[in-house]
PDB file of C-alpha atoms in Angstrom:
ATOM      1  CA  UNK A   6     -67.519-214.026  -0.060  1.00  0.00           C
ATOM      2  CA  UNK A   7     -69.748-217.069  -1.761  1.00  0.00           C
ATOM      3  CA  UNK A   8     -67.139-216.433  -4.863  1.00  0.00           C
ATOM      4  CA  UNK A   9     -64.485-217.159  -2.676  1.00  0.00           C
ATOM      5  CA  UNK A  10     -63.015-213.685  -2.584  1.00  0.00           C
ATOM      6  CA  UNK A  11     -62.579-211.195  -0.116  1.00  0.00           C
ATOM      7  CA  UNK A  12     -64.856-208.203   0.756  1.00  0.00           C
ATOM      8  CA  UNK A  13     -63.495-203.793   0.642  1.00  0.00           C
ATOM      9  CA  UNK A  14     -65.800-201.987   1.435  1.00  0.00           C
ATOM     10  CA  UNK A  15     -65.509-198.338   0.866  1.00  0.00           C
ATOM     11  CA  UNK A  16     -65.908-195.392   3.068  1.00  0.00           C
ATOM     12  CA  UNK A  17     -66.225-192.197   2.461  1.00  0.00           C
ATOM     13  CA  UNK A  18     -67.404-189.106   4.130  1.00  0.00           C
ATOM     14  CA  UNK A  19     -69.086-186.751   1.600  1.00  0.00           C
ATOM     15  CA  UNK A  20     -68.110-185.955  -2.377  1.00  0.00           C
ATOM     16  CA  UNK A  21     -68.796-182.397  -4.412  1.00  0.00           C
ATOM     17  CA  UNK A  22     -66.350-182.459  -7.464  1.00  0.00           C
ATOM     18  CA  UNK A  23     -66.597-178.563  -8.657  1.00  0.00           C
ATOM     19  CA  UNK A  24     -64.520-179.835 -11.611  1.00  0.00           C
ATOM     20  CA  UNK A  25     -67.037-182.531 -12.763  1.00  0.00           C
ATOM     21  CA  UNK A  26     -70.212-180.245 -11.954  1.00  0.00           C
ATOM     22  CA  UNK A  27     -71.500-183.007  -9.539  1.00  0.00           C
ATOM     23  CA  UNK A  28     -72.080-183.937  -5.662  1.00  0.00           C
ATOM     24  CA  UNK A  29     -73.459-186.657  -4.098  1.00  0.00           C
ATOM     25  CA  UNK A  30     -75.679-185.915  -0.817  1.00  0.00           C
ATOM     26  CA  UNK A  31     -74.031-186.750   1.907  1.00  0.00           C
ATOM     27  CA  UNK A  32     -76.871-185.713   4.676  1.00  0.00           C
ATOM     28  CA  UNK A  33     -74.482-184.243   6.970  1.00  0.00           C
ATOM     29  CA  UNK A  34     -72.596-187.444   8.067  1.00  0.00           C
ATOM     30  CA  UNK A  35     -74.866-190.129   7.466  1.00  0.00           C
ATOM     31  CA  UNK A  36     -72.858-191.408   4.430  1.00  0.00           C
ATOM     32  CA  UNK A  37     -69.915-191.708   6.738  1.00  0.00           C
ATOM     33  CA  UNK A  38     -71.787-193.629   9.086  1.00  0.00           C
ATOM     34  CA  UNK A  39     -73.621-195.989   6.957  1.00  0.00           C
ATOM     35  CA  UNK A  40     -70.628-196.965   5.146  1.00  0.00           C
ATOM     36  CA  UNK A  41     -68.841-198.557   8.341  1.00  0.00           C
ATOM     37  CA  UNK A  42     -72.169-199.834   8.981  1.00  0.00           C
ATOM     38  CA  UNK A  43     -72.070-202.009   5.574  1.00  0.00           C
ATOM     39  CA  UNK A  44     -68.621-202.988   6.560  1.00  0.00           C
ATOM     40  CA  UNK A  45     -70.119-204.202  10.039  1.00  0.00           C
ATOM     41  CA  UNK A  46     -73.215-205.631   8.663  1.00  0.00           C
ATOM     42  CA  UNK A  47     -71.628-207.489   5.934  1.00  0.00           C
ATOM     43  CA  UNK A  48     -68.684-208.791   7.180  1.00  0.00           C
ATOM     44  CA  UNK A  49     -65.932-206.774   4.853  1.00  0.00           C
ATOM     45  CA  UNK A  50     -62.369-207.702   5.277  1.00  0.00           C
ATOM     46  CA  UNK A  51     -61.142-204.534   4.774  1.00  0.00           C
ATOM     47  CA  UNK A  52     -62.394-200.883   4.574  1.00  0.00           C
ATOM     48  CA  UNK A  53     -60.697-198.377   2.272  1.00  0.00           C
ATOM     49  CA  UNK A  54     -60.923-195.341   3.201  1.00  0.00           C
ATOM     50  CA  UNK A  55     -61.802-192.532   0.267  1.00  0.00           C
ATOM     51  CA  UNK A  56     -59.774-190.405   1.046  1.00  0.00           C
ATOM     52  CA  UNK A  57     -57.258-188.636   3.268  1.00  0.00           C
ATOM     53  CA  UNK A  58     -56.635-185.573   1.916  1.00  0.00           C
ATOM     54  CA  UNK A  59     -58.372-185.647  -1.774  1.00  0.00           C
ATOM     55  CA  UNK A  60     -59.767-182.428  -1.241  1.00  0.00           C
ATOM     56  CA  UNK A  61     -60.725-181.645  -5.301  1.00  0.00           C
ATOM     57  CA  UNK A  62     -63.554-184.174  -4.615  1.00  0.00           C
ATOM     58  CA  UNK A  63     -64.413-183.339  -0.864  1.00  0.00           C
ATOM     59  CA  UNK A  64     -63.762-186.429   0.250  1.00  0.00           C
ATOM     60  CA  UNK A  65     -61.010-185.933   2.419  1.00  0.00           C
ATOM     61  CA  UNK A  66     -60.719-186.711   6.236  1.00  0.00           C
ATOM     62  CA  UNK A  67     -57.496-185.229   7.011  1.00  0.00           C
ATOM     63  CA  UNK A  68     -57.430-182.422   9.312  1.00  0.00           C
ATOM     64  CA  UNK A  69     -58.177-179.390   7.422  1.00  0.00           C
ATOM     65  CA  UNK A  70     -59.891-175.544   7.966  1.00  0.00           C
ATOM     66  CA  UNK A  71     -63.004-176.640   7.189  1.00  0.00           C
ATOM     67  CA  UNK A  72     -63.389-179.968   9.398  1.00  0.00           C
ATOM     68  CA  UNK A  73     -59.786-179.619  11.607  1.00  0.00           C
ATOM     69  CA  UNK A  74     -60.292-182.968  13.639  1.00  0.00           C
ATOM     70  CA  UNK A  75     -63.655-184.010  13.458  1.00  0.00           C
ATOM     71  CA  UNK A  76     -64.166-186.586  10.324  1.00  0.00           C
ATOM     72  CA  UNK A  77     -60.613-188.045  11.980  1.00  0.00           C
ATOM     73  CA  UNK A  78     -62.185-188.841  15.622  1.00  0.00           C
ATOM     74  CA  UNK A  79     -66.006-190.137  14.073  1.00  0.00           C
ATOM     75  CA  UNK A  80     -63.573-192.416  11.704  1.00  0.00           C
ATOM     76  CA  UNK A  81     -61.159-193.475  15.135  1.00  0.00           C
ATOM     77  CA  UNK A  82     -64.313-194.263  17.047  1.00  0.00           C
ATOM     78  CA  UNK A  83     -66.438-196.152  14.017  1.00  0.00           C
ATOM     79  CA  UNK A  84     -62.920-198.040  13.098  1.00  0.00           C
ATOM     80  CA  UNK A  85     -62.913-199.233  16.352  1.00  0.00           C
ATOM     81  CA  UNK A  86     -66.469-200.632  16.623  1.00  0.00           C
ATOM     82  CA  UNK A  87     -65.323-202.421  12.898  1.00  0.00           C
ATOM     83  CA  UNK A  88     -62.335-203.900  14.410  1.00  0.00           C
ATOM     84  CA  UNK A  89     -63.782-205.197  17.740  1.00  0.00           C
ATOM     85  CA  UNK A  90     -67.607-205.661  16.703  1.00  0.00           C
ATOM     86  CA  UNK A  91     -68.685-203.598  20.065  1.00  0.00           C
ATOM     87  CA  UNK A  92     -69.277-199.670  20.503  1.00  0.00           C
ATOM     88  CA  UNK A  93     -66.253-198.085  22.557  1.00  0.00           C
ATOM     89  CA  UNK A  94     -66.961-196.880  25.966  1.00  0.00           C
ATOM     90  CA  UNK A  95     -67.748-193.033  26.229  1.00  0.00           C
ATOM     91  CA  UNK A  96     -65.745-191.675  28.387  1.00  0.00           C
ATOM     92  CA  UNK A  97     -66.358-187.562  27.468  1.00  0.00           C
ATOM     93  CA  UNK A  98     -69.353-185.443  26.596  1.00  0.00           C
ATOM     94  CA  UNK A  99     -69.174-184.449  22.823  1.00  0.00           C
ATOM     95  CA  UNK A 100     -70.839-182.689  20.014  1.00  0.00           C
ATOM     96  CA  UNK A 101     -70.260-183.155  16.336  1.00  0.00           C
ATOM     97  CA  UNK A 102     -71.707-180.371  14.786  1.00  0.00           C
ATOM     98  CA  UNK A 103     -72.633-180.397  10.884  1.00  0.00           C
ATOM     99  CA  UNK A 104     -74.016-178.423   7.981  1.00  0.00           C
ATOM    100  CA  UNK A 105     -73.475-176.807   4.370  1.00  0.00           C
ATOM    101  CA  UNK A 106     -72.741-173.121   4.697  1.00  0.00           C
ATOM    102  CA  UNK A 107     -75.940-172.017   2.080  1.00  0.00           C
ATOM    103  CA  UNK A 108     -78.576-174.289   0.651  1.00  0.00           C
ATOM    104  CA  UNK A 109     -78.222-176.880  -1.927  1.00  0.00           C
ATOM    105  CA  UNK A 110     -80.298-174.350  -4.494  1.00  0.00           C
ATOM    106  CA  UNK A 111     -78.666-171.266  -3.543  1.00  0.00           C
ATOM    107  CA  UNK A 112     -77.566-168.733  -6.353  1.00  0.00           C
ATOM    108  CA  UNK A 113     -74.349-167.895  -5.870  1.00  0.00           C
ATOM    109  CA  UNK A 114     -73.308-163.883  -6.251  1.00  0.00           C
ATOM    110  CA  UNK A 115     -70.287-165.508  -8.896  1.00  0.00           C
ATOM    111  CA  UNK A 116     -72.432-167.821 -10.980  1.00  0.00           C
ATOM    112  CA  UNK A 117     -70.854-170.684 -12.864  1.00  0.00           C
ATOM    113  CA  UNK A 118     -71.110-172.004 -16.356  1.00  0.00           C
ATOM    114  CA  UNK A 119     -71.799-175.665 -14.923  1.00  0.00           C
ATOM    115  CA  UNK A 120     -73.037-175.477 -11.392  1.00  0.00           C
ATOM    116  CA  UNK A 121     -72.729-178.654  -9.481  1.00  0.00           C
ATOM    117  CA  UNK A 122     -76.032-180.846  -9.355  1.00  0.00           C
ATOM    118  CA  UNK A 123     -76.896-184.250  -7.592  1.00  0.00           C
ATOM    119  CA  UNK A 124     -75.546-187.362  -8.829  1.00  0.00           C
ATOM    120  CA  UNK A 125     -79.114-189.039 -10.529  1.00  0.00           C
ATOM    121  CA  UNK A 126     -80.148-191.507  -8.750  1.00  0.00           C
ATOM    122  CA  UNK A 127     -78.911-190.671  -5.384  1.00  0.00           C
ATOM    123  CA  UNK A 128     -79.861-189.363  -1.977  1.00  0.00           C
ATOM    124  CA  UNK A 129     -82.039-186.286  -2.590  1.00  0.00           C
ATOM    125  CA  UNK A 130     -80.245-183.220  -1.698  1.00  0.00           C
ATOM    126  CA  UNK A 131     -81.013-181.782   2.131  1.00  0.00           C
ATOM    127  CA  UNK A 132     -80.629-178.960   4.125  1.00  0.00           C
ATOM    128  CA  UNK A 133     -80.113-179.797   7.638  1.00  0.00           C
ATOM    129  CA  UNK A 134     -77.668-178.970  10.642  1.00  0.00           C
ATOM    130  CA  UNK A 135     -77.032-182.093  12.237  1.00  0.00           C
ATOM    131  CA  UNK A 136     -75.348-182.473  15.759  1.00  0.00           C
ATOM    132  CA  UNK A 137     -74.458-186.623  16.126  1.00  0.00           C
ATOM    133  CA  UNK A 138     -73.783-185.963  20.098  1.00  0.00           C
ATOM    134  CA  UNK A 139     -71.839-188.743  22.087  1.00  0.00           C
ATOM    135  CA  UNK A 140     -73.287-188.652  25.859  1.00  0.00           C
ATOM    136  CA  UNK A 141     -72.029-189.987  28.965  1.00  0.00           C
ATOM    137  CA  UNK A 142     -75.551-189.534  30.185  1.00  0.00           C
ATOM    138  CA  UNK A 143     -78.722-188.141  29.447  1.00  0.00           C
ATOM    139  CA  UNK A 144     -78.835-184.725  28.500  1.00  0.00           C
ATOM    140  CA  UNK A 145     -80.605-182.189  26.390  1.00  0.00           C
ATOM    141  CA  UNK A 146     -79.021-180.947  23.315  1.00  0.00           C
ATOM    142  CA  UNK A 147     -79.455-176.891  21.877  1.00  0.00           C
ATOM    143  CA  UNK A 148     -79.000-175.953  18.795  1.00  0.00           C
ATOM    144  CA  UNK A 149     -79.696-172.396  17.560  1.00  0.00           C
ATOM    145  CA  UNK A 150     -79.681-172.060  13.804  1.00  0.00           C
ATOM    146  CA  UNK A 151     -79.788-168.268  12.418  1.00  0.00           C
ATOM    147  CA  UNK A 152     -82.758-166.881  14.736  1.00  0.00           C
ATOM    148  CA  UNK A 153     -84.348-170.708  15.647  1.00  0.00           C
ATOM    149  CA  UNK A 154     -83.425-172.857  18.789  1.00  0.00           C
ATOM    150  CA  UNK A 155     -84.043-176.481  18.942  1.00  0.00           C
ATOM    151  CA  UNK A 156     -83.689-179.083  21.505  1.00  0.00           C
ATOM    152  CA  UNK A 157     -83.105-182.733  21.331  1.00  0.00           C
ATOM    153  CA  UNK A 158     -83.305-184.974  24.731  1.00  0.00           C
ATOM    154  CA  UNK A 159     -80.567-187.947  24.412  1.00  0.00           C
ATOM    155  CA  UNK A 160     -79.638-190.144  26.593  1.00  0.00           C
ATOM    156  CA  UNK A 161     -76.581-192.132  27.241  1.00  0.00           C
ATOM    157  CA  UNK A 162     -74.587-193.299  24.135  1.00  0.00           C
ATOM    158  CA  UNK A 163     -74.609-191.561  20.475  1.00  0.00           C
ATOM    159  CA  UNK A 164     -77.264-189.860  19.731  1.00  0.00           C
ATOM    160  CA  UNK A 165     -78.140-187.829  16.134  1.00  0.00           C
ATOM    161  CA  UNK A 166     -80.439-183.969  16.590  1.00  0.00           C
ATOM    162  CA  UNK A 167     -80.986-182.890  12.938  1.00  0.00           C
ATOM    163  CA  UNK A 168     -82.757-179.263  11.961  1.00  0.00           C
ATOM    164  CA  UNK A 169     -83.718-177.302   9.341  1.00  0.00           C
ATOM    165  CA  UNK A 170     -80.837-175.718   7.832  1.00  0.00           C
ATOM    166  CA  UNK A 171     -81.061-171.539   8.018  1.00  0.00           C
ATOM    167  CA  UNK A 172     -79.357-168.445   7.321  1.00  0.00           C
ATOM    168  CA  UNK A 173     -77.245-167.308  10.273  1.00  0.00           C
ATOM    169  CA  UNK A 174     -74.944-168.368  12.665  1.00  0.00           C
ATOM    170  CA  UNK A 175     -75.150-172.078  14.266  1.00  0.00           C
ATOM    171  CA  UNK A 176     -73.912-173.551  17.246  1.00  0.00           C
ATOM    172  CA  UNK A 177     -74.771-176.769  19.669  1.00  0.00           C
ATOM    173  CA  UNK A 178     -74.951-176.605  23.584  1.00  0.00           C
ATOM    174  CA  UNK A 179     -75.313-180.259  25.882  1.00  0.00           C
ATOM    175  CA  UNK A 180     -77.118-179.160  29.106  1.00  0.00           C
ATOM    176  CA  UNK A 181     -77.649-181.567  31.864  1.00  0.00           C
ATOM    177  CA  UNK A 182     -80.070-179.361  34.651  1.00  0.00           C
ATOM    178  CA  UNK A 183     -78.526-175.482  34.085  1.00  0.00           C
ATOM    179  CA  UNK A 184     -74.936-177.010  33.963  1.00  0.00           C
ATOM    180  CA  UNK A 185     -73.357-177.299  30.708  1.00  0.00           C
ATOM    181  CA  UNK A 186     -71.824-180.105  29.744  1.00  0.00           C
ATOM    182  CA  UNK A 187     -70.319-179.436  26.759  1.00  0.00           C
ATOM    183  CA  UNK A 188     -70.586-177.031  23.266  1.00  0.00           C
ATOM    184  CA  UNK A 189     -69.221-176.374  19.988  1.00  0.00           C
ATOM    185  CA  UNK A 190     -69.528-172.895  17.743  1.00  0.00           C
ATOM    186  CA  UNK A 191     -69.435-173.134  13.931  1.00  0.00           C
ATOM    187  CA  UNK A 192     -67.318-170.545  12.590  1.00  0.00           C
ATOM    188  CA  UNK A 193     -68.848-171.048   9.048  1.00  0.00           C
ATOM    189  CA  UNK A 194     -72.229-169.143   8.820  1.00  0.00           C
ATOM    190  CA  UNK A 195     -75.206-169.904   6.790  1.00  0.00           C
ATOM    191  CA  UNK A 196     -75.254-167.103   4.037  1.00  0.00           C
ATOM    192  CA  UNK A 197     -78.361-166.760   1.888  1.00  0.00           C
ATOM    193  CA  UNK A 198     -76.793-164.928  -1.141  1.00  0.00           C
ATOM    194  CA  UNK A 199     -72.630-167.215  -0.518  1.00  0.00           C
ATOM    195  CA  UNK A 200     -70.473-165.704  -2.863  1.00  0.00           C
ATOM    196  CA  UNK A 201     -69.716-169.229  -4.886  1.00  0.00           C
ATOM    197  CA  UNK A 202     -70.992-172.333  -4.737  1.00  0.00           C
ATOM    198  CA  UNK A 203     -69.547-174.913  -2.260  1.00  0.00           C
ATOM    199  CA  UNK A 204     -71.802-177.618  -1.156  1.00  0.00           C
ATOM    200  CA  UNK A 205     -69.500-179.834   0.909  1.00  0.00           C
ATOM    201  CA  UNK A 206     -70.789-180.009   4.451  1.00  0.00           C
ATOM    202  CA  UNK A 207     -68.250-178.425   7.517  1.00  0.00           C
ATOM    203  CA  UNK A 208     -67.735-179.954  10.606  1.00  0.00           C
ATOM    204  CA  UNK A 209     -66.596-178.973  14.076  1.00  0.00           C
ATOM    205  CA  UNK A 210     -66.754-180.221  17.460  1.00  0.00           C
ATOM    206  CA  UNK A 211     -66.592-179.631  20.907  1.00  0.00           C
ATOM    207  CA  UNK A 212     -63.246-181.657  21.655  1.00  0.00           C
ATOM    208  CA  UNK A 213     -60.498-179.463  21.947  1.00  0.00           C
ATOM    209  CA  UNK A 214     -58.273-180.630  18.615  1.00  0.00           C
TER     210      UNK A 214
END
């Protein structure tokens, strides 16, 4: 902008490129967040978005298997607050639920050659189930990972609950008293011994898609 020129800022979910033996740590969907952030924050003219459907790199935010709807509603609800420069209004209880299917060191059963390792220089890889919860009002958050339960109080308004990643299934429950509110199963399991190495992070989430 003091050069007279105008501001993209990129955005961009997560990236693991199998090809090019490299992944850059995406802690679950902080990178996502952050990067509309920036655009907020710094004023950017426009946002490119990287990418819809580029799924070689793991970047994509299309509806897919492995994320059907979710990375499309958090980017719908974080281009809005670009747009306008104010938080939408929440109008339903939801639960993004996220996390890698084995840890970032795991040894696969089908080893490769060139196994993917952090970009240097980056985020240091993490192992964490994250649920980034949207609340209509205060409520407590469960999330059982393998044999563990943990809960998070929130109150009204978005909220991030972030666990140790373990082996096992995982799944996120919004109470409010002994009513619940809301709750979203992953069908992707934690597996200690996964038969290749995939570290791009799944989502799901309690919206119907």
């Amino acid at each position: 902008h003091e050069l007279g020129v105008r501001w993209m800022q990129p955005v961009s979910a997560q990236d693991a490129r199998p090809r090019m033996s490299i992944y850059d740590e995406a802690a679950n969907s902080t990178t996502l967040r952050q990067g509309w952030q920036v655009a907020v924050q710094q004023g950017a003219d426009w946002v490119q978005l990287l990418t819809w459907n580029d799924y070689s790199e793991g970047t994509q935010i299309a509806p897919s298997v492995h994320n059907e709807y979710a990375l499309l509603d958090l980017t719908s609800y974080l281009a809005s607050v670009y747009k306008t420069g104010r938080a939408p209004q929440i109008l339903r209880d939801t639960v993004y639920l996220s996390h890698r299917t084995q840890f970032h060191d795991a040894q696969p059963a089908f080893t490769s050659a060139d196994p993917m390792l952090p970009r240097p220089g980056g985020t240091p890889p993490r192992d964490t189930v994250e649920a980034l919860v949207f609340s209509t009002a205060p409520a407590v958050v469960q999330i059982d990972v393998g044999t563990e339960r943990h809960e998070c109080q929130v109150g009204d308004g978005v909220s991030t609950c972030t666990f140790p990643l373990q082996v096992g299934a995982v799944s996120a429950t919004m109470m409010r008293g002994d009513q619940v509110a809301t709750g979203v199963v992953s069908p992707f399991p934690v597996d200690a011994v996964p038969a290749v190495q995939d570290l791009q992070y799944v989502f799901r989430s309690s919206r119907p898609s």
